[in-house]
Amino acid sequence: MTETEKYIQQLLALKAVAISPKNEQAFQEFVSKKENIDKVKLIQELQKQMAKDWELMNRKLDIQNQQVFFPNGTVGKEYTASLDFDELDLSDLNTISIKGLEKFGLEYNSEENKISGIATESGQLKFSLFYKINEDDENKFYEKTLSIIFNPDPKSLWKNIPSNSEDLYWKKDDVAEIYSLEEKTVLVASKRGRSHANKGSFRDDDYTIKHFSENNWSLIAVSDGAGSAILGRKGAEIACKAVADFFQNYFDENTASNFDKEILEYKNNGKTLAEIKNEFLKASKFAHQEIQDFAAKTENGLKDFHATLIFTLLKKFDFGYAILTFGVGDCPIGVVNKDQTSVDLMNKIDVGEFGGGTRFITMPEIFEDENFDSRFNFEIVEDFSFLFLMTDGIYDPKFEVEANLKKIEKWNAFVEDLKGKNDDNFAVNLENRNEETASQLSQWMNFWSPGNHDDRTLAIIY
C-alpha cells in the first residue's frame, strides 16, 4: 500500500466515506493519479509545517513563562550573577545578547554568562534577553524581559539633619583631635550616631584630654550620655570635665609627688596603690556630685543626666608606663601589649544579660556597692602598642560581646580594621600623627553596621 493510498483511506474513514469493494479498482486508479499524489504530499507538508509552527510557538511561550531568578543586589556594591542556561532548561537558545543593563551600571559577559557591575539605581531593574531558538527556520530573534531587584544603599536612607546650635546644651555633631604625649600620641574622635542625625538630635558622647605639664601625667576621659536621658549629653560633658578639674586641683596641691611615690613603692616593694585608688574613687564621686549640683541648679532630675564614665591617667617613668583606670558603664578600656600578643581589659563592663544592665555615674547606688573600689584598676608596663577607650557605639559593632574584649585576636582585627581592612577599605594612617589622621579617624567612624547607629567615640593612645 502506497503512502498516498494509506493517507486517502484514513481521510475517507475520518469523513465516514466508505469504499465499496466493487469500486476498489476505481479507488486504485484514484490514488494512482499524479494530481492526487501531489495533493497528498502538499497536505502532508502543510501539516508538518503547522506542527512545527505550533511547536515553535509553544516553545516560545514556555521560554516567556520561564521564571529566571537573580539574587538581589544593593546599590553601590559590587554585584555578580550567573545565567546557567542548562540549569534553566534554556540550552536550545542561541545567538544570545542582553541589552539594557548599561544604563544601570551593569554589563553582561557572554563568554562567562555573567552579569556584573555596580548598580546605580534601586528597584526592579528590567532589561532584555534577545535570542534565537534552534528549531526556528526563520532564524528570527525573540525578546524576553528579565529583572533584578536592587535594594537602596541603607546608608542613603538615613538623614543627616544638623542639631540645633541655638540649644542651651548644644555641642558639635562631629569632633576629632590629635595630641602629642612625648613618645606617645592621643588620637580621639567623637561622632553623632545615625539614629540622632536622622532626627536632628544631639551627640550624647563626650570626652576630655588633659595633660598636666607640671608633672607629665595625662588624663583621657570618655563618657556616653544615656539616650533615654533628655540631658544625657550634658551629663557626659560635666562628668568628663569634672574628672579633669578634680585632678587639676589635686596636682595643684600635691604636684605628682604622692602618685609618683606610690608608683615607685609599688614597683620596688609591691606596696598597694591605696592613695591613688582613693583619689580615683573621689574623682568619680566628684563627677557625680557636679552633675547632681547642676541638676539641682537647673531644676532637673538627676536621672535626666544619666551618663557612663571611664577615664585613665598615665605617665611614662624610667621603667615604663603607669596606667591607672576607672570605669562605670559599658564602655571598655583595653591595653594591647607592645608586640600585640596579649590584651588587658582594664575596667569592669556593666552589661545586662537582656539589656538595661548599664550603670551610670549619676546613680547613687554605684557608690554604695561594697565592690565599688574594684572599679579602679592599674597596670605598670615597660611599653604598650595601643591603649583604647571607647563608647558602646564602637564596642557593640566591632566586638559584639563582652567575651571578645578579652581576646587578643579581636583587638588585632580591630587594629587592622583601623588600618583599612574593612568593607569600605578606608584606613586611618597612624604613622602620620597629624590633623589629617584625626580627620581620617572621624571618617572611619562612618562604617556601616546594621542595627548599630549610636554615637561613636574612640580614643587611642599609641
Short mmCIF file of C-alpha atoms in Angstrom, two decimals:
data_model
loop_
_atom_site.label_atom_id
_atom_site.label_comp_id
_atom_site.label_asym_id
_atom_site.label_seq_id
_atom_site.Cartn_x
_atom_site.Cartn_y
_atom_site.Cartn_z
CA MET A 1 0.00 0.00 0.00
CA THR A 2 1.41 3.33 -1.07
CA GLU A 3 1.70 6.32 1.22
CA THR A 4 -0.89 8.15 -0.88
CA GLU A 5 -3.38 5.27 -0.71
CA LYS A 6 -2.92 4.91 3.04
CA TYR A 7 -3.40 8.64 3.64
CA ILE A 8 -6.55 8.85 1.47
CA GLN A 9 -8.02 5.77 3.16
CA GLN A 10 -7.51 7.39 6.59
CA LEU A 11 -9.01 10.64 5.31
CA LEU A 12 -12.12 8.93 3.93
CA ALA A 13 -12.52 6.89 7.10
CA LEU A 14 -12.31 10.10 9.12
CA LYS A 15 -15.05 11.55 6.94
CA ALA A 16 -17.12 8.30 7.23
CA VAL A 17 -16.91 7.74 3.49
CA ALA A 18 -16.95 4.01 2.68
CA ILE A 19 -15.04 2.39 -0.20
CA SER A 20 -17.26 -0.25 -1.79
CA PRO A 21 -15.45 -3.46 -2.83
CA LYS A 22 -16.98 -3.12 -6.26
CA ASN A 23 -15.28 0.26 -6.58
CA GLU A 24 -11.88 -0.95 -5.44
CA GLN A 25 -10.49 -0.78 -8.96
CA ALA A 26 -11.66 2.80 -9.35
CA PHE A 27 -10.15 3.70 -5.95
CA GLN A 28 -6.77 2.33 -7.00
CA GLU A 29 -6.91 4.44 -10.14
CA PHE A 30 -7.84 7.47 -7.99
CA VAL A 31 -4.94 7.12 -5.61
CA SER A 32 -2.56 6.50 -8.50
CA LYS A 33 -3.29 9.78 -10.23
CA LYS A 34 -0.38 12.19 -10.12
CA GLU A 35 -2.54 15.13 -9.17
CA ASN A 36 -3.84 13.24 -6.11
CA ILE A 37 -0.37 12.08 -5.15
CA ASP A 38 0.80 15.72 -5.33
CA LYS A 39 -2.16 16.90 -3.28
CA VAL A 40 -1.39 14.39 -0.53
CA LYS A 41 2.24 15.42 -0.48
CA LEU A 42 1.24 19.08 -0.24
CA ILE A 43 -1.22 18.37 2.55
CA GLN A 44 1.40 16.38 4.50
CA GLU A 45 3.98 19.13 4.09
CA LEU A 46 1.48 21.73 5.28
CA GLN A 47 0.62 19.56 8.27
CA LYS A 48 4.28 19.16 9.14
CA GLN A 49 4.82 22.90 8.83
CA MET A 50 1.79 23.60 11.02
CA ALA A 51 3.07 21.16 13.64
CA LYS A 52 6.50 22.76 13.51
CA ASP A 53 4.97 26.23 13.76
CA TRP A 54 2.98 25.21 16.80
CA GLU A 55 5.99 23.52 18.40
CA LEU A 56 7.99 26.71 17.92
CA MET A 57 5.20 28.87 19.28
CA ASN A 58 4.74 26.55 22.23
CA ARG A 59 8.47 26.65 22.99
CA LYS A 60 8.49 30.41 22.73
CA LEU A 61 5.61 30.60 25.23
CA ASP A 62 7.45 28.24 27.57
CA ILE A 63 10.52 30.46 27.38
CA GLN A 64 8.48 33.58 28.02
CA ASN A 65 6.83 31.94 31.03
CA GLN A 66 10.11 30.52 32.34
CA GLN A 67 10.94 32.26 35.61
CA VAL A 68 14.53 33.44 35.87
CA PHE A 69 15.57 34.48 39.36
CA PHE A 70 18.63 36.55 40.21
CA PRO A 71 19.89 37.24 43.71
CA ASN A 72 19.03 40.70 44.97
CA GLY A 73 21.73 43.33 44.93
CA THR A 74 22.45 46.59 46.72
CA VAL A 75 23.03 49.92 45.05
CA GLY A 76 26.67 50.97 45.17
CA LYS A 77 28.01 47.48 45.92
CA GLU A 78 29.73 45.07 43.55
CA TYR A 79 27.24 42.61 42.03
CA THR A 80 27.74 39.33 40.16
CA ALA A 81 25.16 36.79 38.99
CA SER A 82 25.35 33.84 36.60
CA LEU A 83 22.94 32.80 33.85
CA ASP A 84 23.07 28.98 33.73
CA PHE A 85 21.06 28.19 30.59
CA ASP A 86 21.35 24.44 31.11
CA GLU A 87 20.02 24.65 34.64
CA LEU A 88 17.18 26.89 33.43
CA ASP A 89 16.34 24.39 30.67
CA LEU A 90 17.15 27.02 28.08
CA SER A 91 20.01 25.23 26.39
CA ASP A 92 18.24 25.42 23.00
CA LEU A 93 18.70 29.18 22.86
CA ASN A 94 21.49 30.56 20.73
CA THR A 95 22.88 33.81 19.36
CA ILE A 96 22.13 35.34 22.75
CA SER A 97 22.52 39.01 23.58
CA ILE A 98 21.44 41.08 26.58
CA LYS A 99 20.64 44.76 26.30
CA GLY A 100 19.56 47.43 28.75
CA LEU A 101 21.97 46.70 31.59
CA GLU A 102 24.38 49.50 30.78
CA LYS A 103 22.04 52.27 31.90
CA PHE A 104 22.02 50.73 35.38
CA GLY A 105 25.81 50.42 35.63
CA LEU A 106 25.83 46.68 34.83
CA GLU A 107 27.13 44.57 31.96
CA TYR A 108 26.82 41.05 30.55
CA ASN A 109 29.81 38.83 29.84
CA SER A 110 28.70 36.45 27.09
CA GLU A 111 31.74 34.19 27.48
CA GLU A 112 31.12 33.55 31.16
CA ASN A 113 27.34 34.12 31.04
CA LYS A 114 27.63 36.53 33.96
CA ILE A 115 26.01 39.83 34.85
CA SER A 116 28.23 42.10 36.92
CA GLY A 117 28.84 45.69 37.90
CA ILE A 118 27.78 48.27 40.47
CA ALA A 119 24.14 49.28 40.18
CA THR A 120 23.37 52.99 40.25
CA GLU A 121 19.61 52.66 40.75
CA SER A 122 17.35 50.83 43.17
CA GLY A 123 14.13 48.98 42.44
CA GLN A 124 13.21 46.23 39.98
CA LEU A 125 15.62 46.91 37.14
CA LYS A 126 14.34 45.45 33.85
CA PHE A 127 16.41 44.52 30.83
CA SER A 128 16.04 42.38 27.68
CA LEU A 129 17.32 38.97 26.65
CA PHE A 130 17.40 38.56 22.84
CA TYR A 131 17.70 35.05 21.49
CA LYS A 132 17.07 32.63 18.65
CA ILE A 133 15.61 29.13 19.01
CA ASN A 134 17.47 26.26 17.36
CA GLU A 135 14.32 25.00 15.66
CA ASP A 136 13.44 28.40 14.25
CA ASP A 137 13.76 28.07 10.47
CA GLU A 138 13.17 31.79 10.05
CA ASN A 139 16.24 32.48 12.18
CA LYS A 140 14.21 35.11 14.00
CA PHE A 141 15.22 36.96 17.21
CA TYR A 142 12.86 36.86 20.16
CA GLU A 143 12.88 39.07 23.26
CA LYS A 144 12.35 38.12 26.90
CA THR A 145 12.21 40.66 29.73
CA LEU A 146 14.34 39.88 32.79
CA SER A 147 14.75 41.82 36.01
CA ILE A 148 16.94 42.10 39.09
CA ILE A 149 15.87 43.74 42.34
CA PHE A 150 18.41 46.17 43.76
CA ASN A 151 17.87 47.46 47.26
CA PRO A 152 18.90 51.01 48.06
CA ASP A 153 22.14 51.56 49.95
CA PRO A 154 20.98 51.50 53.61
CA LYS A 155 23.21 54.47 54.32
CA SER A 156 21.30 56.59 51.82
CA LEU A 157 18.06 56.10 53.76
CA TRP A 158 19.43 57.91 56.80
CA LYS A 159 19.07 61.67 57.00
CA ASN A 160 21.77 63.94 58.39
CA ILE A 161 19.85 66.78 59.99
CA PRO A 162 22.07 69.28 61.84
CA SER A 163 21.38 69.63 65.54
CA ASN A 164 20.03 72.92 66.85
CA SER A 165 23.06 75.10 67.52
CA GLU A 166 20.86 77.52 69.46
CA ASP A 167 20.07 74.89 72.07
CA LEU A 168 21.32 75.71 75.56
CA TYR A 169 23.33 72.47 75.77
CA TRP A 170 24.35 72.18 72.12
CA LYS A 171 27.64 70.55 71.17
CA LYS A 172 29.29 69.87 67.82
CA ASP A 173 27.99 66.82 65.97
CA ASP A 174 31.45 65.65 64.99
CA VAL A 175 34.78 66.40 66.67
CA ALA A 176 38.29 64.96 66.34
CA GLU A 177 41.74 65.91 67.54
CA ILE A 178 45.24 64.60 67.94
CA TYR A 179 47.55 65.39 70.88
CA SER A 180 51.23 64.65 71.38
CA LEU A 181 52.42 62.99 74.60
CA GLU A 182 56.19 62.85 74.09
CA GLU A 183 56.75 59.36 72.63
CA LYS A 184 53.02 58.63 72.50
CA THR A 185 50.08 60.24 70.72
CA VAL A 186 46.46 60.64 71.75
CA LEU A 187 44.07 60.36 68.81
CA VAL A 188 40.38 60.83 69.54
CA ALA A 189 37.16 61.34 67.61
CA SER A 190 33.55 61.59 68.70
CA LYS A 191 30.73 61.42 66.18
CA ARG A 192 26.98 61.76 66.45
CA GLY A 193 25.25 58.47 65.63
CA ARG A 194 22.96 57.98 62.66
CA SER A 195 19.97 57.49 64.94
CA HIS A 196 20.50 61.03 66.26
CA ALA A 197 21.44 62.54 62.91
CA ASN A 198 18.30 61.08 61.34
CA LYS A 199 16.08 63.22 63.57
CA GLY A 200 18.39 66.16 64.19
CA SER A 201 19.08 65.39 67.83
CA PHE A 202 22.37 65.81 69.66
CA ARG A 203 25.59 63.89 70.17
CA ASP A 204 25.38 62.41 73.67
CA ASP A 205 29.02 61.20 73.86
CA ASP A 206 31.76 63.38 75.24
CA TYR A 207 35.46 63.25 76.13
CA THR A 208 38.25 65.26 77.70
CA ILE A 209 42.02 65.18 77.12
CA LYS A 210 44.14 66.87 79.77
CA HIS A 211 47.92 66.86 80.05
CA PHE A 212 49.32 68.10 83.34
CA SER A 213 52.57 69.56 82.09
CA GLU A 214 53.89 70.24 85.59
CA ASN A 215 54.17 66.52 86.33
CA ASN A 216 53.67 64.79 82.94
CA TRP A 217 50.57 62.87 83.95
CA SER A 218 47.91 62.73 81.23
CA LEU A 219 44.17 62.21 81.55
CA ILE A 220 41.76 60.83 78.97
CA ALA A 221 38.10 60.65 79.99
CA VAL A 222 35.22 59.34 77.88
CA SER A 223 31.50 59.40 78.65
CA ASP A 224 28.34 58.21 76.92
CA GLY A 225 25.21 60.15 77.78
CA ALA A 226 22.23 57.80 78.01
CA GLY A 227 19.93 58.04 75.02
CA SER A 228 16.96 57.70 77.35
CA ALA A 229 18.09 60.74 79.38
CA ILE A 230 16.93 64.02 77.90
CA LEU A 231 20.11 65.79 79.10
CA GLY A 232 22.49 62.84 78.93
CA ARG A 233 24.74 64.86 76.62
CA LYS A 234 25.21 67.45 79.35
CA GLY A 235 25.79 64.77 81.96
CA ALA A 236 28.57 63.30 79.81
CA GLU A 237 30.15 66.71 79.35
CA ILE A 238 30.04 67.52 83.07
CA ALA A 239 31.44 64.10 84.02
CA CYS A 240 34.50 64.39 81.77
CA LYS A 241 35.23 67.98 82.76
CA ALA A 242 34.74 67.21 86.45
CA VAL A 243 37.39 64.48 86.40
CA ALA A 244 39.86 66.84 84.71
CA ASP A 245 39.08 69.56 87.24
CA PHE A 246 39.46 67.17 90.16
CA PHE A 247 42.93 66.03 89.17
CA GLN A 248 43.99 69.55 88.25
CA ASN A 249 43.09 70.64 91.78
CA TYR A 250 44.77 67.59 93.27
CA PHE A 251 48.00 68.09 91.35
CA ASP A 252 47.98 71.83 92.10
CA GLU A 253 48.11 70.94 95.78
CA ASN A 254 50.29 67.84 95.65
CA THR A 255 52.04 68.08 92.26
CA ALA A 256 52.57 64.41 91.48
CA SER A 257 54.67 63.53 94.48
CA ASN A 258 52.15 61.24 96.18
CA PHE A 259 51.19 59.46 92.98
CA ASP A 260 54.77 59.06 91.82
CA LYS A 261 55.88 57.91 95.25
CA GLU A 262 53.22 55.21 95.42
CA ILE A 263 54.01 54.06 91.88
CA LEU A 264 57.70 53.72 92.73
CA GLU A 265 56.96 51.92 96.01
CA TYR A 266 54.69 49.52 94.21
CA LYS A 267 57.33 48.96 91.56
CA ASN A 268 60.13 48.40 94.09
CA ASN A 269 58.34 46.87 97.07
CA GLY A 270 54.92 45.74 95.89
CA LYS A 271 53.11 48.24 98.09
CA THR A 272 49.45 48.79 97.15
CA LEU A 273 48.28 51.99 95.49
CA ALA A 274 45.97 52.93 98.34
CA GLU A 275 46.07 56.71 97.98
CA ILE A 276 45.87 56.62 94.20
CA LYS A 277 42.85 54.33 94.37
CA ASN A 278 41.26 56.60 96.94
CA GLU A 279 41.76 59.67 94.75
CA PHE A 280 40.32 57.89 91.73
CA LEU A 281 37.21 56.94 93.69
CA LYS A 282 36.96 60.51 94.97
CA ALA A 283 37.27 61.81 91.40
CA SER A 284 34.31 59.66 90.32
CA LYS A 285 32.27 60.88 93.31
CA PHE A 286 33.20 64.43 92.42
CA ALA A 287 31.87 63.88 88.89
CA HIS A 288 28.64 62.51 90.38
CA GLN A 289 28.33 65.50 92.74
CA GLU A 290 28.96 68.01 89.96
CA ILE A 291 26.13 66.53 87.92
CA GLN A 292 23.88 66.40 90.94
CA ASP A 293 24.56 70.05 91.74
CA PHE A 294 23.91 71.07 88.14
CA ALA A 295 20.65 69.12 88.10
CA ALA A 296 19.51 70.86 91.27
CA LYS A 297 20.56 74.26 89.96
CA THR A 298 18.61 73.78 86.72
CA GLU A 299 15.70 72.09 88.49
CA ASN A 300 16.05 68.83 86.57
CA GLY A 301 16.06 65.26 87.78
CA LEU A 302 19.41 63.54 88.27
CA LYS A 303 18.32 60.68 86.00
CA ASP A 304 17.91 63.23 83.19
CA PHE A 305 21.72 63.44 83.13
CA HIS A 306 22.49 59.69 83.15
CA ALA A 307 25.93 59.03 81.64
CA THR A 308 28.64 56.42 81.76
CA LEU A 309 32.21 57.39 82.65
CA ILE A 310 35.61 55.86 82.00
CA PHE A 311 38.95 57.56 82.45
CA THR A 312 42.63 56.83 82.62
CA LEU A 313 45.68 58.60 83.98
CA LEU A 314 49.02 57.56 82.53
CA LYS A 315 52.63 58.62 82.85
CA LYS A 316 55.93 57.44 81.49
CA PHE A 317 58.61 56.59 84.07
CA ASP A 318 62.16 55.39 83.51
CA PHE A 319 60.94 51.80 83.94
CA GLY A 320 57.87 52.14 81.72
CA TYR A 321 54.28 53.36 81.86
CA ALA A 322 51.87 53.57 84.77
CA ILE A 323 48.29 53.18 83.52
CA LEU A 324 45.54 53.92 86.06
CA THR A 325 41.86 53.45 85.19
CA PHE A 326 38.31 53.76 86.46
CA GLY A 327 35.03 52.83 84.81
CA VAL A 328 31.26 52.87 85.25
CA GLY A 329 29.10 51.64 82.40
CA ASP A 330 29.54 49.61 79.24
CA CYS A 331 32.50 51.49 77.74
CA PRO A 332 35.70 49.39 77.68
CA ILE A 333 39.32 50.33 78.26
CA GLY A 334 41.84 47.97 76.67
CA VAL A 335 45.65 47.89 76.72
CA VAL A 336 47.40 45.92 73.98
CA ASN A 337 50.99 44.97 74.79
CA LYS A 338 53.97 46.09 72.72
CA ASP A 339 54.15 43.08 70.40
CA GLN A 340 50.34 42.72 70.23
CA THR A 341 50.30 39.22 71.70
CA SER A 342 48.07 39.99 74.70
CA VAL A 343 45.44 42.43 75.88
CA ASP A 344 44.25 43.54 79.30
CA LEU A 345 40.69 44.73 79.80
CA MET A 346 41.22 47.49 82.35
CA ASN A 347 37.70 48.03 83.66
CA LYS A 348 34.56 46.22 84.73
CA ILE A 349 31.93 46.29 81.98
CA ASP A 350 28.41 46.92 83.25
CA VAL A 351 26.17 44.99 80.88
CA GLY A 352 22.93 43.13 81.49
CA GLU A 353 22.01 39.76 80.04
CA PHE A 354 18.86 41.20 78.48
CA GLY A 355 19.87 44.87 78.26
CA GLY A 356 19.28 47.59 80.81
CA GLY A 357 22.30 46.45 82.81
CA THR A 358 24.37 49.55 82.10
CA ARG A 359 25.31 51.58 85.16
CA PHE A 360 25.72 55.36 85.16
CA ILE A 361 27.93 57.70 87.17
CA THR A 362 24.71 59.51 88.11
CA MET A 363 23.39 56.51 90.08
CA PRO A 364 23.93 56.97 93.85
CA GLU A 365 23.86 53.20 94.43
CA ILE A 366 27.10 52.87 92.48
CA PHE A 367 28.98 54.38 95.41
CA GLU A 368 27.16 52.23 97.98
CA ASP A 369 28.23 48.98 96.34
CA GLU A 370 30.63 47.04 98.55
CA ASN A 371 32.70 46.30 95.44
CA PHE A 372 32.84 49.92 94.34
CA ASP A 373 36.63 50.10 94.74
CA SER A 374 37.01 47.26 92.19
CA ARG A 375 36.16 49.81 89.52
CA PHE A 376 39.70 51.15 89.94
CA ASN A 377 42.45 49.27 88.13
CA PHE A 378 46.07 49.81 87.23
CA GLU A 379 48.91 48.32 85.26
CA ILE A 380 52.61 49.08 85.03
CA VAL A 381 54.19 48.02 81.74
CA GLU A 382 57.52 48.60 80.07
CA ASP A 383 55.65 49.74 76.97
CA PHE A 384 52.42 49.14 75.05
CA SER A 385 51.27 49.37 71.45
CA PHE A 386 47.76 50.71 72.00
CA LEU A 387 45.58 51.96 74.83
CA PHE A 388 41.94 52.24 73.78
CA LEU A 389 38.96 53.94 75.40
CA MET A 390 35.65 53.67 73.56
CA THR A 391 31.90 54.01 73.93
CA ASP A 392 29.48 51.25 73.06
CA GLY A 393 28.93 52.82 69.63
CA ILE A 394 32.34 51.34 68.76
CA TYR A 395 32.34 48.36 71.11
CA ASP A 396 28.99 46.88 70.04
CA PRO A 397 29.62 46.64 66.27
CA LYS A 398 33.34 45.83 66.48
CA PHE A 399 33.45 43.41 69.43
CA GLU A 400 29.77 42.41 69.74
CA VAL A 401 30.03 40.70 73.14
CA GLU A 402 31.99 41.26 76.32
CA ALA A 403 33.87 37.97 75.99
CA ASN A 404 35.56 39.21 72.81
CA LEU A 405 37.16 42.08 74.72
CA LYS A 406 39.50 39.56 76.34
CA LYS A 407 40.65 38.04 73.03
CA ILE A 408 43.82 39.50 71.53
CA GLU A 409 42.82 38.30 68.07
CA LYS A 410 39.74 40.53 68.25
CA TRP A 411 41.84 43.54 69.22
CA ASN A 412 44.36 42.83 66.47
CA ALA A 413 41.49 42.56 63.99
CA PHE A 414 40.24 45.89 65.31
CA VAL A 415 43.65 47.47 64.69
CA GLU A 416 43.71 46.04 61.16
CA ASP A 417 40.21 47.42 60.65
CA LEU A 418 41.52 50.86 61.59
CA LYS A 419 44.36 50.42 59.12
CA GLY A 420 41.96 49.72 56.26
CA LYS A 421 40.95 46.07 56.43
CA ASN A 422 37.22 46.78 56.30
CA ASP A 423 34.33 46.77 53.84
CA ASP A 424 34.98 50.38 52.86
CA ASN A 425 38.75 49.88 52.54
CA PHE A 426 39.11 53.11 54.50
CA ALA A 427 42.30 53.48 56.52
CA VAL A 428 43.48 55.66 59.36
CA ASN A 429 47.16 56.41 58.77
CA LEU A 430 48.51 56.03 62.29
CA GLU A 431 52.02 56.83 61.11
CA ASN A 432 51.35 60.46 60.14
CA ARG A 433 50.18 61.67 63.58
CA ASN A 434 48.75 64.97 62.35
CA GLU A 435 45.39 66.67 61.88
CA GLU A 436 44.76 64.59 58.78
CA THR A 437 44.97 61.48 60.96
CA ALA A 438 42.27 62.88 63.25
CA SER A 439 40.07 63.60 60.25
CA GLN A 440 40.64 60.06 58.97
CA LEU A 441 39.52 58.57 62.29
CA SER A 442 36.34 60.62 62.13
CA GLN A 443 35.68 59.39 58.58
CA TRP A 444 36.45 55.80 59.57
CA MET A 445 33.65 56.09 62.12
CA ASN A 446 31.16 56.27 59.25
CA PHE A 447 31.43 52.49 58.92
CA TRP A 448 28.15 50.66 58.37
CA SER A 449 26.91 48.11 60.89
CA PRO A 450 23.25 47.01 60.74
CA GLY A 451 21.44 47.88 63.93
CA ASN A 452 24.37 49.85 65.37
CA HIS A 453 23.67 53.55 64.90
CA ASP A 454 24.63 55.01 68.28
CA ASP A 455 27.15 57.79 68.93
CA ARG A 456 30.74 56.69 68.42
CA THR A 457 33.69 57.87 70.47
CA LEU A 458 37.16 56.34 70.29
CA ALA A 459 40.37 57.47 71.98
CA ILE A 460 43.64 55.79 71.01
CA ILE A 461 46.94 56.27 72.83
CA TYR A 462 49.75 54.79 70.75
#
